[in-house]
Amino acid sequence: MKNGELKEIIGKTLGVDDKKINEAYVAQPKAYEQHTDSLSKQTREDHIALYHGYIKSFNDVSANLDTALNPSSMPILNPNNSRYRSLKQNETLCRNAVYLHELYFANSADVNSQIMMESLTFIRLQREFGTFDEWQMDFIACALTAGVGWAVCGYDMFLKRYHNFFIDDHDMHVPIGVYPIIVIDMWEHAAKDYRNDRKAYVISQVMELNWSVIEERMVRAEAMAEVLR
Ligand SMILES: [Fe+2]
Protein backbone atom coordinates (compact mmCIF):
# COMPACT_ATOMS: atom_id res chain seq x y z
CA MET A 1 0.00 0.00 0.00
CA LYS A 2 1.33 3.46 -0.91
CA ASN A 3 1.77 6.22 1.68
CA GLY A 4 -0.91 8.33 -0.04
CA GLU A 5 -3.50 5.57 0.29
CA LEU A 6 -2.59 4.99 3.93
CA LYS A 7 -2.86 8.71 4.69
CA GLU A 8 -6.31 8.74 3.09
CA ILE A 9 -7.44 5.87 5.34
CA ILE A 10 -5.93 7.53 8.42
CA GLY A 11 -7.55 10.83 7.48
CA LYS A 12 -10.97 9.16 7.22
CA THR A 13 -10.45 7.35 10.54
CA LEU A 14 -9.53 10.59 12.30
CA GLY A 15 -12.09 12.71 10.47
CA VAL A 16 -9.47 15.12 9.14
CA ASP A 17 -8.58 16.17 5.62
CA ASP A 18 -5.74 13.87 4.58
CA LYS A 19 -4.26 16.73 2.53
CA LYS A 20 -3.42 18.35 5.87
CA ILE A 21 -1.42 15.32 6.94
CA ASN A 22 1.85 16.51 5.48
CA GLU A 23 4.61 15.66 7.93
CA ALA A 24 3.21 12.40 9.27
CA TYR A 25 5.36 9.31 9.00
CA VAL A 26 3.63 6.08 8.07
CA ALA A 27 4.84 2.75 9.41
CA GLN A 28 3.84 -0.37 7.50
CA PRO A 29 3.66 -3.90 8.89
CA LYS A 30 6.26 -6.45 7.87
CA ALA A 31 5.46 -10.12 7.36
CA TYR A 32 6.80 -12.64 9.88
CA GLU A 33 6.39 -16.40 9.81
CA GLN A 34 7.39 -17.99 13.06
CA HIS A 35 7.72 -21.74 12.66
CA THR A 36 8.29 -23.02 16.15
CA ASP A 37 6.88 -25.47 18.64
CA SER A 38 7.88 -23.27 21.58
CA LEU A 39 4.80 -21.08 21.09
CA SER A 40 1.28 -22.13 20.12
CA LYS A 41 -0.21 -21.11 16.78
CA GLN A 42 -2.85 -19.08 18.61
CA THR A 43 -0.22 -17.15 20.61
CA ARG A 44 1.75 -16.39 17.47
CA GLU A 45 -1.31 -15.20 15.54
CA ASP A 46 -2.55 -13.09 18.45
CA HIS A 47 0.91 -11.54 18.76
CA ILE A 48 1.05 -10.53 15.09
CA ALA A 49 -2.46 -9.02 15.41
CA LEU A 50 -1.28 -7.03 18.45
CA TYR A 51 1.73 -5.77 16.47
CA HIS A 52 -0.60 -4.61 13.67
CA GLY A 53 -2.65 -2.78 16.27
CA TYR A 54 0.44 -0.89 17.47
CA ILE A 55 1.24 0.11 13.88
CA LYS A 56 -2.27 1.50 13.44
CA SER A 57 -1.99 3.43 16.71
CA PHE A 58 1.47 4.73 15.77
CA ASN A 59 0.19 6.01 12.42
CA ASP A 60 -2.87 7.59 14.06
CA VAL A 61 -0.69 9.36 16.63
CA SER A 62 1.60 10.58 13.87
CA ALA A 63 -1.30 12.04 11.90
CA ASN A 64 -2.77 13.62 15.02
CA LEU A 65 0.58 15.23 15.83
CA ASP A 66 0.78 16.56 12.30
CA THR A 67 -2.30 18.65 12.88
CA ALA A 68 -1.87 19.28 16.65
CA LEU A 69 -0.06 22.61 16.45
CA ASN A 70 -1.71 25.55 14.77
CA PRO A 71 0.24 28.84 14.82
CA SER A 72 -2.94 30.91 14.87
CA SER A 73 -4.48 29.08 17.81
CA MET A 74 -1.78 27.43 19.87
CA PRO A 75 -3.13 24.60 22.07
CA ILE A 76 -2.50 24.33 25.78
CA LEU A 77 1.20 23.57 26.13
CA ASN A 78 2.26 22.62 29.62
CA PRO A 79 3.47 19.43 31.30
CA ASN A 80 0.28 18.87 33.33
CA ASN A 81 -2.67 19.14 30.99
CA SER A 82 -1.70 19.06 27.35
CA ARG A 83 -3.03 17.01 24.45
CA TYR A 84 0.27 17.65 22.69
CA ARG A 85 2.20 16.13 25.61
CA SER A 86 -0.08 13.06 25.61
CA LEU A 87 0.46 12.59 21.89
CA LYS A 88 4.24 12.81 22.29
CA GLN A 89 4.12 10.19 25.07
CA ASN A 90 1.99 7.91 22.90
CA GLU A 91 4.33 8.48 19.97
CA THR A 92 7.31 7.08 21.88
CA LEU A 93 5.25 4.23 23.36
CA CYS A 94 3.84 3.10 20.00
CA ARG A 95 7.11 3.66 18.13
CA ASN A 96 9.01 1.44 20.55
CA ALA A 97 6.21 -1.16 20.58
CA VAL A 98 6.32 -1.43 16.77
CA TYR A 99 10.10 -1.70 16.43
CA LEU A 100 10.72 -3.86 19.51
CA HIS A 101 8.18 -6.35 18.14
CA GLU A 102 9.86 -6.32 14.72
CA LEU A 103 13.27 -6.89 16.31
CA TYR A 104 11.88 -9.72 18.46
CA PHE A 105 9.98 -11.48 15.64
CA ALA A 106 13.05 -11.33 13.39
CA ASN A 107 15.53 -12.70 15.96
CA SER A 108 13.35 -15.51 17.34
CA ALA A 109 11.79 -18.84 16.38
CA ASP A 110 14.85 -20.41 14.76
CA VAL A 111 14.36 -24.09 15.60
CA ASN A 112 17.83 -24.85 14.18
CA SER A 113 19.39 -22.16 16.36
CA GLN A 114 23.16 -22.50 16.60
CA ILE A 115 25.84 -19.94 17.38
CA MET A 116 29.22 -20.46 15.74
CA MET A 117 32.27 -20.05 18.00
CA GLU A 118 34.10 -18.18 15.21
CA SER A 119 31.22 -15.70 14.72
CA LEU A 120 31.59 -12.03 15.62
CA THR A 121 28.65 -12.44 18.02
CA PHE A 122 30.26 -15.25 20.01
CA ILE A 123 33.65 -13.52 20.13
CA ARG A 124 32.20 -10.18 21.27
CA LEU A 125 29.86 -11.62 23.91
CA GLN A 126 32.64 -13.83 25.26
CA ARG A 127 35.10 -10.93 25.35
CA GLU A 128 32.77 -8.53 27.11
CA PHE A 129 31.05 -10.87 29.57
CA GLY A 130 33.92 -13.29 30.32
CA THR A 131 32.26 -16.31 28.70
CA PHE A 132 29.26 -16.84 26.45
CA ASP A 133 27.50 -18.59 29.35
CA GLU A 134 28.01 -15.54 31.56
CA TRP A 135 26.46 -13.32 28.88
CA GLN A 136 23.51 -15.71 28.71
CA MET A 137 23.10 -15.79 32.50
CA ASP A 138 23.13 -11.97 32.64
CA PHE A 139 20.67 -11.68 29.74
CA ILE A 140 18.24 -14.15 31.34
CA ALA A 141 18.56 -12.25 34.64
CA CYS A 142 17.55 -9.05 32.82
CA ALA A 143 14.58 -10.86 31.27
CA LEU A 144 13.38 -12.27 34.59
CA THR A 145 13.73 -8.96 36.42
CA ALA A 146 11.96 -6.97 33.70
CA GLY A 147 8.43 -6.00 34.62
CA VAL A 148 5.93 -6.18 31.80
CA GLY A 149 8.47 -5.30 29.14
CA TRP A 150 11.50 -6.46 27.20
CA ALA A 151 14.94 -8.02 27.58
CA VAL A 152 17.52 -6.45 25.29
CA CYS A 153 21.20 -6.84 24.47
CA GLY A 154 22.44 -3.79 22.61
CA TYR A 155 25.57 -2.03 21.46
CA ASP A 156 26.26 1.05 23.57
CA MET A 157 27.50 3.80 21.23
CA PHE A 158 28.96 5.77 24.15
CA LEU A 159 30.77 2.98 25.97
CA LYS A 160 31.55 1.10 22.74
CA ARG A 161 30.52 -2.24 24.17
CA TYR A 162 27.62 -4.66 24.42
CA HIS A 163 25.20 -4.23 27.26
CA ASN A 164 22.22 -6.23 28.60
CA PHE A 165 19.29 -4.33 30.03
CA PHE A 166 15.52 -4.43 30.33
CA ILE A 167 12.77 -2.07 29.25
CA ASP A 168 9.61 -1.85 31.35
CA ASP A 169 6.41 -1.34 29.34
CA HIS A 170 7.70 -0.17 25.93
CA ASP A 171 9.35 3.05 27.01
CA MET A 172 10.72 2.94 30.55
CA HIS A 173 14.44 2.64 31.39
CA VAL A 174 15.48 2.88 27.73
CA PRO A 175 19.20 3.77 27.65
CA ILE A 176 20.01 6.42 25.07
CA GLY A 177 22.44 5.66 22.25
CA VAL A 178 22.10 1.87 22.37
CA TYR A 179 21.46 -0.07 19.17
CA PRO A 180 19.36 -3.20 19.88
CA ILE A 181 20.93 -6.51 18.89
CA ILE A 182 18.91 -9.19 20.72
CA VAL A 183 15.33 -8.64 21.86
CA ILE A 184 12.89 -10.89 23.73
CA ASP A 185 9.30 -9.90 24.51
CA MET A 186 8.61 -10.25 28.26
CA TRP A 187 4.97 -9.17 28.17
CA GLU A 188 2.44 -11.66 29.49
CA HIS A 189 0.77 -11.99 26.07
CA ALA A 190 4.05 -13.35 24.66
CA ALA A 191 4.50 -15.93 27.43
CA LYS A 192 0.89 -17.00 27.90
CA ASP A 193 1.60 -20.57 26.75
CA TYR A 194 3.87 -20.88 29.80
CA ARG A 195 1.31 -19.48 32.23
CA ASN A 196 3.32 -18.04 35.15
CA ASP A 197 6.58 -19.81 34.35
CA ARG A 198 8.56 -16.89 32.94
CA LYS A 199 11.84 -18.75 33.29
CA ALA A 200 10.71 -21.65 31.10
CA TYR A 201 9.45 -19.14 28.52
CA VAL A 202 12.72 -17.16 28.46
CA ILE A 203 14.84 -20.28 28.15
CA SER A 204 12.68 -21.49 25.24
CA GLN A 205 13.22 -18.16 23.48
CA VAL A 206 16.97 -18.02 24.15
CA MET A 207 17.26 -21.57 22.78
CA GLU A 208 15.64 -20.42 19.51
CA LEU A 209 17.50 -17.17 18.88
CA ASN A 210 18.30 -16.58 15.23
CA TRP A 211 22.05 -15.98 15.41
CA SER A 212 22.34 -15.13 11.69
CA VAL A 213 20.01 -12.16 12.16
CA ILE A 214 21.86 -11.18 15.35
CA GLU A 215 25.23 -11.38 13.59
CA GLU A 216 24.02 -8.99 10.86
CA ARG A 217 22.83 -6.51 13.49
CA MET A 218 26.14 -6.70 15.31
CA VAL A 219 28.13 -5.99 12.14
CA ARG A 220 25.82 -3.03 11.41
CA ALA A 221 26.11 -1.67 14.97
CA GLU A 222 29.88 -1.74 14.94
CA ALA A 223 29.95 -0.08 11.49
CA MET A 224 27.70 2.70 12.88
CA ALA A 225 29.99 3.08 15.89
CA GLU A 226 32.94 3.56 13.53
CA VAL A 227 31.11 6.39 11.74
CA LEU A 228 30.29 8.04 15.08
CA ARG A 229 33.87 7.87 16.31
FE1 LIG B 1 4.41 -8.38 22.39
PDB file of C-alpha atoms and ligand atoms in Angstrom:
ATOM      1  CA  MET A   1       0.000   0.000   0.000  1.00  0.00           C
ATOM      2  CA  LYS A   2       1.326   3.464  -0.905  1.00  0.00           C
ATOM      3  CA  ASN A   3       1.766   6.219   1.681  1.00  0.00           C
ATOM      4  CA  GLY A   4      -0.910   8.328  -0.036  1.00  0.00           C
ATOM      5  CA  GLU A   5      -3.499   5.568   0.288  1.00  0.00           C
ATOM      6  CA  LEU A   6      -2.590   4.987   3.930  1.00  0.00           C
ATOM      7  CA  LYS A   7      -2.862   8.706   4.694  1.00  0.00           C
ATOM      8  CA  GLU A   8      -6.311   8.739   3.090  1.00  0.00           C
ATOM      9  CA  ILE A   9      -7.437   5.866   5.340  1.00  0.00           C
ATOM     10  CA  ILE A  10      -5.929   7.528   8.418  1.00  0.00           C
ATOM     11  CA  GLY A  11      -7.551  10.835   7.475  1.00  0.00           C
ATOM     12  CA  LYS A  12     -10.972   9.159   7.219  1.00  0.00           C
ATOM     13  CA  THR A  13     -10.446   7.353  10.543  1.00  0.00           C
ATOM     14  CA  LEU A  14      -9.528  10.589  12.297  1.00  0.00           C
ATOM     15  CA  GLY A  15     -12.091  12.707  10.467  1.00  0.00           C
ATOM     16  CA  VAL A  16      -9.466  15.116   9.139  1.00  0.00           C
ATOM     17  CA  ASP A  17      -8.581  16.169   5.620  1.00  0.00           C
ATOM     18  CA  ASP A  18      -5.736  13.867   4.578  1.00  0.00           C
ATOM     19  CA  LYS A  19      -4.262  16.730   2.527  1.00  0.00           C
ATOM     20  CA  LYS A  20      -3.419  18.349   5.870  1.00  0.00           C
ATOM     21  CA  ILE A  21      -1.422  15.322   6.941  1.00  0.00           C
ATOM     22  CA  ASN A  22       1.850  16.513   5.482  1.00  0.00           C
ATOM     23  CA  GLU A  23       4.606  15.664   7.933  1.00  0.00           C
ATOM     24  CA  ALA A  24       3.210  12.402   9.269  1.00  0.00           C
ATOM     25  CA  TYR A  25       5.361   9.313   8.995  1.00  0.00           C
ATOM     26  CA  VAL A  26       3.629   6.078   8.071  1.00  0.00           C
ATOM     27  CA  ALA A  27       4.836   2.754   9.411  1.00  0.00           C
ATOM     28  CA  GLN A  28       3.844  -0.366   7.503  1.00  0.00           C
ATOM     29  CA  PRO A  29       3.658  -3.901   8.891  1.00  0.00           C
ATOM     30  CA  LYS A  30       6.258  -6.447   7.871  1.00  0.00           C
ATOM     31  CA  ALA A  31       5.456 -10.122   7.363  1.00  0.00           C
ATOM     32  CA  TYR A  32       6.800 -12.643   9.884  1.00  0.00           C
ATOM     33  CA  GLU A  33       6.388 -16.396   9.806  1.00  0.00           C
ATOM     34  CA  GLN A  34       7.389 -17.986  13.056  1.00  0.00           C
ATOM     35  CA  HIS A  35       7.723 -21.745  12.659  1.00  0.00           C
ATOM     36  CA  THR A  36       8.289 -23.022  16.155  1.00  0.00           C
ATOM     37  CA  ASP A  37       6.876 -25.473  18.645  1.00  0.00           C
ATOM     38  CA  SER A  38       7.884 -23.274  21.579  1.00  0.00           C
ATOM     39  CA  LEU A  39       4.796 -21.081  21.089  1.00  0.00           C
ATOM     40  CA  SER A  40       1.279 -22.128  20.121  1.00  0.00           C
ATOM     41  CA  LYS A  41      -0.215 -21.109  16.778  1.00  0.00           C
ATOM     42  CA  GLN A  42      -2.854 -19.080  18.609  1.00  0.00           C
ATOM     43  CA  THR A  43      -0.224 -17.146  20.609  1.00  0.00           C
ATOM     44  CA  ARG A  44       1.754 -16.387  17.466  1.00  0.00           C
ATOM     45  CA  GLU A  45      -1.314 -15.203  15.544  1.00  0.00           C
ATOM     46  CA  ASP A  46      -2.547 -13.088  18.450  1.00  0.00           C
ATOM     47  CA  HIS A  47       0.906 -11.537  18.758  1.00  0.00           C
ATOM     48  CA  ILE A  48       1.048 -10.528  15.095  1.00  0.00           C
ATOM     49  CA  ALA A  49      -2.458  -9.019  15.408  1.00  0.00           C
ATOM     50  CA  LEU A  50      -1.280  -7.035  18.445  1.00  0.00           C
ATOM     51  CA  TYR A  51       1.728  -5.765  16.467  1.00  0.00           C
ATOM     52  CA  HIS A  52      -0.598  -4.608  13.668  1.00  0.00           C
ATOM     53  CA  GLY A  53      -2.649  -2.777  16.274  1.00  0.00           C
ATOM     54  CA  TYR A  54       0.435  -0.890  17.468  1.00  0.00           C
ATOM     55  CA  ILE A  55       1.237   0.112  13.879  1.00  0.00           C
ATOM     56  CA  LYS A  56      -2.267   1.500  13.441  1.00  0.00           C
ATOM     57  CA  SER A  57      -1.989   3.435  16.713  1.00  0.00           C
ATOM     58  CA  PHE A  58       1.468   4.732  15.766  1.00  0.00           C
ATOM     59  CA  ASN A  59       0.191   6.015  12.424  1.00  0.00           C
ATOM     60  CA  ASP A  60      -2.868   7.592  14.057  1.00  0.00           C
ATOM     61  CA  VAL A  61      -0.694   9.365  16.633  1.00  0.00           C
ATOM     62  CA  SER A  62       1.603  10.578  13.869  1.00  0.00           C
ATOM     63  CA  ALA A  63      -1.304  12.041  11.898  1.00  0.00           C
ATOM     64  CA  ASN A  64      -2.770  13.620  15.024  1.00  0.00           C
ATOM     65  CA  LEU A  65       0.584  15.233  15.831  1.00  0.00           C
ATOM     66  CA  ASP A  66       0.777  16.560  12.304  1.00  0.00           C
ATOM     67  CA  THR A  67      -2.302  18.650  12.883  1.00  0.00           C
ATOM     68  CA  ALA A  68      -1.874  19.283  16.646  1.00  0.00           C
ATOM     69  CA  LEU A  69      -0.061  22.609  16.448  1.00  0.00           C
ATOM     70  CA  ASN A  70      -1.714  25.551  14.772  1.00  0.00           C
ATOM     71  CA  PRO A  71       0.245  28.845  14.815  1.00  0.00           C
ATOM     72  CA  SER A  72      -2.937  30.914  14.872  1.00  0.00           C
ATOM     73  CA  SER A  73      -4.485  29.084  17.812  1.00  0.00           C
ATOM     74  CA  MET A  74      -1.778  27.429  19.871  1.00  0.00           C
ATOM     75  CA  PRO A  75      -3.127  24.596  22.068  1.00  0.00           C
ATOM     76  CA  ILE A  76      -2.496  24.331  25.781  1.00  0.00           C
ATOM     77  CA  LEU A  77       1.205  23.574  26.127  1.00  0.00           C
ATOM     78  CA  ASN A  78       2.259  22.618  29.619  1.00  0.00           C
ATOM     79  CA  PRO A  79       3.469  19.427  31.297  1.00  0.00           C
ATOM     80  CA  ASN A  80       0.279  18.867  33.335  1.00  0.00           C
ATOM     81  CA  ASN A  81      -2.671  19.145  30.992  1.00  0.00           C
ATOM     82  CA  SER A  82      -1.705  19.064  27.350  1.00  0.00           C
ATOM     83  CA  ARG A  83      -3.029  17.008  24.446  1.00  0.00           C
ATOM     84  CA  TYR A  84       0.269  17.652  22.687  1.00  0.00           C
ATOM     85  CA  ARG A  85       2.205  16.126  25.607  1.00  0.00           C
ATOM     86  CA  SER A  86      -0.076  13.062  25.612  1.00  0.00           C
ATOM     87  CA  LEU A  87       0.457  12.589  21.891  1.00  0.00           C
ATOM     88  CA  LYS A  88       4.244  12.806  22.286  1.00  0.00           C
ATOM     89  CA  GLN A  89       4.119  10.195  25.071  1.00  0.00           C
ATOM     90  CA  ASN A  90       1.990   7.906  22.904  1.00  0.00           C
ATOM     91  CA  GLU A  91       4.330   8.478  19.969  1.00  0.00           C
ATOM     92  CA  THR A  92       7.312   7.076  21.882  1.00  0.00           C
ATOM     93  CA  LEU A  93       5.253   4.226  23.360  1.00  0.00           C
ATOM     94  CA  CYS A  94       3.841   3.100  20.000  1.00  0.00           C
ATOM     95  CA  ARG A  95       7.110   3.664  18.135  1.00  0.00           C
ATOM     96  CA  ASN A  96       9.013   1.442  20.551  1.00  0.00           C
ATOM     97  CA  ALA A  97       6.213  -1.158  20.579  1.00  0.00           C
ATOM     98  CA  VAL A  98       6.325  -1.434  16.774  1.00  0.00           C
ATOM     99  CA  TYR A  99      10.097  -1.697  16.434  1.00  0.00           C
ATOM    100  CA  LEU A 100      10.719  -3.856  19.512  1.00  0.00           C
ATOM    101  CA  HIS A 101       8.177  -6.346  18.144  1.00  0.00           C
ATOM    102  CA  GLU A 102       9.863  -6.321  14.722  1.00  0.00           C
ATOM    103  CA  LEU A 103      13.266  -6.893  16.313  1.00  0.00           C
ATOM    104  CA  TYR A 104      11.877  -9.722  18.456  1.00  0.00           C
ATOM    105  CA  PHE A 105       9.981 -11.484  15.644  1.00  0.00           C
ATOM    106  CA  ALA A 106      13.049 -11.332  13.393  1.00  0.00           C
ATOM    107  CA  ASN A 107      15.526 -12.704  15.955  1.00  0.00           C
ATOM    108  CA  SER A 108      13.347 -15.509  17.339  1.00  0.00           C
ATOM    109  CA  ALA A 109      11.788 -18.843  16.381  1.00  0.00           C
ATOM    110  CA  ASP A 110      14.847 -20.413  14.757  1.00  0.00           C
ATOM    111  CA  VAL A 111      14.365 -24.087  15.596  1.00  0.00           C
ATOM    112  CA  ASN A 112      17.826 -24.849  14.184  1.00  0.00           C
ATOM    113  CA  SER A 113      19.395 -22.157  16.363  1.00  0.00           C
ATOM    114  CA  GLN A 114      23.162 -22.498  16.598  1.00  0.00           C
ATOM    115  CA  ILE A 115      25.843 -19.939  17.383  1.00  0.00           C
ATOM    116  CA  MET A 116      29.224 -20.459  15.742  1.00  0.00           C
ATOM    117  CA  MET A 117      32.271 -20.049  17.996  1.00  0.00           C
ATOM    118  CA  GLU A 118      34.096 -18.180  15.214  1.00  0.00           C
ATOM    119  CA  SER A 119      31.218 -15.703  14.724  1.00  0.00           C
ATOM    120  CA  LEU A 120      31.591 -12.026  15.619  1.00  0.00           C
ATOM    121  CA  THR A 121      28.654 -12.442  18.024  1.00  0.00           C
ATOM    122  CA  PHE A 122      30.265 -15.246  20.008  1.00  0.00           C
ATOM    123  CA  ILE A 123      33.654 -13.522  20.126  1.00  0.00           C
ATOM    124  CA  ARG A 124      32.203 -10.185  21.268  1.00  0.00           C
ATOM    125  CA  LEU A 125      29.863 -11.618  23.915  1.00  0.00           C
ATOM    126  CA  GLN A 126      32.635 -13.830  25.260  1.00  0.00           C
ATOM    127  CA  ARG A 127      35.101 -10.926  25.354  1.00  0.00           C
ATOM    128  CA  GLU A 128      32.767  -8.533  27.114  1.00  0.00           C
ATOM    129  CA  PHE A 129      31.054 -10.874  29.575  1.00  0.00           C
ATOM    130  CA  GLY A 130      33.916 -13.285  30.317  1.00  0.00           C
ATOM    131  CA  THR A 131      32.264 -16.311  28.695  1.00  0.00           C
ATOM    132  CA  PHE A 132      29.259 -16.843  26.446  1.00  0.00           C
ATOM    133  CA  ASP A 133      27.499 -18.591  29.352  1.00  0.00           C
ATOM    134  CA  GLU A 134      28.013 -15.538  31.558  1.00  0.00           C
ATOM    135  CA  TRP A 135      26.463 -13.318  28.877  1.00  0.00           C
ATOM    136  CA  GLN A 136      23.513 -15.713  28.711  1.00  0.00           C
ATOM    137  CA  MET A 137      23.101 -15.786  32.501  1.00  0.00           C
ATOM    138  CA  ASP A 138      23.131 -11.974  32.640  1.00  0.00           C
ATOM    139  CA  PHE A 139      20.675 -11.683  29.739  1.00  0.00           C
ATOM    140  CA  ILE A 140      18.243 -14.146  31.338  1.00  0.00           C
ATOM    141  CA  ALA A 141      18.564 -12.246  34.640  1.00  0.00           C
ATOM    142  CA  CYS A 142      17.551  -9.046  32.817  1.00  0.00           C
ATOM    143  CA  ALA A 143      14.581 -10.859  31.269  1.00  0.00           C
ATOM    144  CA  LEU A 144      13.379 -12.271  34.589  1.00  0.00           C
ATOM    145  CA  THR A 145      13.731  -8.961  36.415  1.00  0.00           C
ATOM    146  CA  ALA A 146      11.957  -6.968  33.696  1.00  0.00           C
ATOM    147  CA  GLY A 147       8.428  -5.997  34.624  1.00  0.00           C
ATOM    148  CA  VAL A 148       5.932  -6.179  31.800  1.00  0.00           C
ATOM    149  CA  GLY A 149       8.465  -5.304  29.142  1.00  0.00           C
ATOM    150  CA  TRP A 150      11.495  -6.457  27.199  1.00  0.00           C
ATOM    151  CA  ALA A 151      14.942  -8.022  27.581  1.00  0.00           C
ATOM    152  CA  VAL A 152      17.517  -6.446  25.291  1.00  0.00           C
ATOM    153  CA  CYS A 153      21.197  -6.844  24.470  1.00  0.00           C
ATOM    154  CA  GLY A 154      22.443  -3.794  22.609  1.00  0.00           C
ATOM    155  CA  TYR A 155      25.569  -2.026  21.461  1.00  0.00           C
ATOM    156  CA  ASP A 156      26.260   1.054  23.568  1.00  0.00           C
ATOM    157  CA  MET A 157      27.505   3.795  21.226  1.00  0.00           C
ATOM    158  CA  PHE A 158      28.962   5.772  24.153  1.00  0.00           C
ATOM    159  CA  LEU A 159      30.767   2.976  25.975  1.00  0.00           C
ATOM    160  CA  LYS A 160      31.555   1.102  22.736  1.00  0.00           C
ATOM    161  CA  ARG A 161      30.517  -2.235  24.172  1.00  0.00           C
ATOM    162  CA  TYR A 162      27.617  -4.655  24.424  1.00  0.00           C
ATOM    163  CA  HIS A 163      25.203  -4.232  27.265  1.00  0.00           C
ATOM    164  CA  ASN A 164      22.225  -6.234  28.602  1.00  0.00           C
ATOM    165  CA  PHE A 165      19.287  -4.327  30.027  1.00  0.00           C
ATOM    166  CA  PHE A 166      15.515  -4.433  30.332  1.00  0.00           C
ATOM    167  CA  ILE A 167      12.769  -2.066  29.248  1.00  0.00           C
ATOM    168  CA  ASP A 168       9.608  -1.853  31.350  1.00  0.00           C
ATOM    169  CA  ASP A 169       6.410  -1.344  29.345  1.00  0.00           C
ATOM    170  CA  HIS A 170       7.700  -0.168  25.932  1.00  0.00           C
ATOM    171  CA  ASP A 171       9.351   3.053  27.013  1.00  0.00           C
ATOM    172  CA  MET A 172      10.717   2.943  30.551  1.00  0.00           C
ATOM    173  CA  HIS A 173      14.442   2.640  31.388  1.00  0.00           C
ATOM    174  CA  VAL A 174      15.481   2.882  27.729  1.00  0.00           C
ATOM    175  CA  PRO A 175      19.200   3.767  27.652  1.00  0.00           C
ATOM    176  CA  ILE A 176      20.013   6.422  25.068  1.00  0.00           C
ATOM    177  CA  GLY A 177      22.435   5.660  22.249  1.00  0.00           C
ATOM    178  CA  VAL A 178      22.097   1.873  22.369  1.00  0.00           C
ATOM    179  CA  TYR A 179      21.458  -0.071  19.166  1.00  0.00           C
ATOM    180  CA  PRO A 180      19.357  -3.203  19.880  1.00  0.00           C
ATOM    181  CA  ILE A 181      20.931  -6.511  18.886  1.00  0.00           C
ATOM    182  CA  ILE A 182      18.911  -9.194  20.718  1.00  0.00           C
ATOM    183  CA  VAL A 183      15.325  -8.638  21.857  1.00  0.00           C
ATOM    184  CA  ILE A 184      12.885 -10.886  23.733  1.00  0.00           C
ATOM    185  CA  ASP A 185       9.303  -9.896  24.513  1.00  0.00           C
ATOM    186  CA  MET A 186       8.607 -10.249  28.259  1.00  0.00           C
ATOM    187  CA  TRP A 187       4.971  -9.168  28.167  1.00  0.00           C
ATOM    188  CA  GLU A 188       2.442 -11.658  29.490  1.00  0.00           C
ATOM    189  CA  HIS A 189       0.774 -11.988  26.073  1.00  0.00           C
ATOM    190  CA  ALA A 190       4.050 -13.354  24.657  1.00  0.00           C
ATOM    191  CA  ALA A 191       4.497 -15.933  27.425  1.00  0.00           C
ATOM    192  CA  LYS A 192       0.885 -17.001  27.901  1.00  0.00           C
ATOM    193  CA  ASP A 193       1.595 -20.572  26.750  1.00  0.00           C
ATOM    194  CA  TYR A 194       3.866 -20.875  29.798  1.00  0.00           C
ATOM    195  CA  ARG A 195       1.314 -19.481  32.233  1.00  0.00           C
ATOM    196  CA  ASN A 196       3.324 -18.045  35.146  1.00  0.00           C
ATOM    197  CA  ASP A 197       6.583 -19.807  34.345  1.00  0.00           C
ATOM    198  CA  ARG A 198       8.563 -16.891  32.941  1.00  0.00           C
ATOM    199  CA  LYS A 199      11.837 -18.748  33.294  1.00  0.00           C
ATOM    200  CA  ALA A 200      10.711 -21.649  31.095  1.00  0.00           C
ATOM    201  CA  TYR A 201       9.449 -19.145  28.519  1.00  0.00           C
ATOM    202  CA  VAL A 202      12.716 -17.164  28.464  1.00  0.00           C
ATOM    203  CA  ILE A 203      14.837 -20.284  28.151  1.00  0.00           C
ATOM    204  CA  SER A 204      12.676 -21.490  25.241  1.00  0.00           C
ATOM    205  CA  GLN A 205      13.216 -18.155  23.478  1.00  0.00           C
ATOM    206  CA  VAL A 206      16.972 -18.021  24.146  1.00  0.00           C
ATOM    207  CA  MET A 207      17.259 -21.571  22.780  1.00  0.00           C
ATOM    208  CA  GLU A 208      15.637 -20.425  19.511  1.00  0.00           C
ATOM    209  CA  LEU A 209      17.495 -17.169  18.883  1.00  0.00           C
ATOM    210  CA  ASN A 210      18.299 -16.585  15.233  1.00  0.00           C
ATOM    211  CA  TRP A 211      22.052 -15.985  15.408  1.00  0.00           C
ATOM    212  CA  SER A 212      22.340 -15.131  11.694  1.00  0.00           C
ATOM    213  CA  VAL A 213      20.006 -12.161  12.161  1.00  0.00           C
ATOM    214  CA  ILE A 214      21.858 -11.176  15.347  1.00  0.00           C
ATOM    215  CA  GLU A 215      25.233 -11.376  13.590  1.00  0.00           C
ATOM    216  CA  GLU A 216      24.018  -8.986  10.856  1.00  0.00           C
ATOM    217  CA  ARG A 217      22.830  -6.506  13.488  1.00  0.00           C
ATOM    218  CA  MET A 218      26.140  -6.701  15.312  1.00  0.00           C
ATOM    219  CA  VAL A 219      28.128  -5.986  12.136  1.00  0.00           C
ATOM    220  CA  ARG A 220      25.816  -3.034  11.410  1.00  0.00           C
ATOM    221  CA  ALA A 221      26.105  -1.670  14.969  1.00  0.00           C
ATOM    222  CA  GLU A 222      29.876  -1.744  14.937  1.00  0.00           C
ATOM    223  CA  ALA A 223      29.949  -0.075  11.493  1.00  0.00           C
ATOM    224  CA  MET A 224      27.701   2.699  12.876  1.00  0.00           C
ATOM    225  CA  ALA A 225      29.991   3.080  15.888  1.00  0.00           C
ATOM    226  CA  GLU A 226      32.940   3.564  13.530  1.00  0.00           C
ATOM    227  CA  VAL A 227      31.109   6.393  11.743  1.00  0.00           C
ATOM    228  CA  LEU A 228      30.292   8.037  15.080  1.00  0.00           C
ATOM    229  CA  ARG A 229      33.870   7.869  16.309  1.00  0.00           C
TER     230      ARG A 229
HETATM  231 FE    FE B   1       4.409  -8.385  22.387  1.00  0.00          FE
END
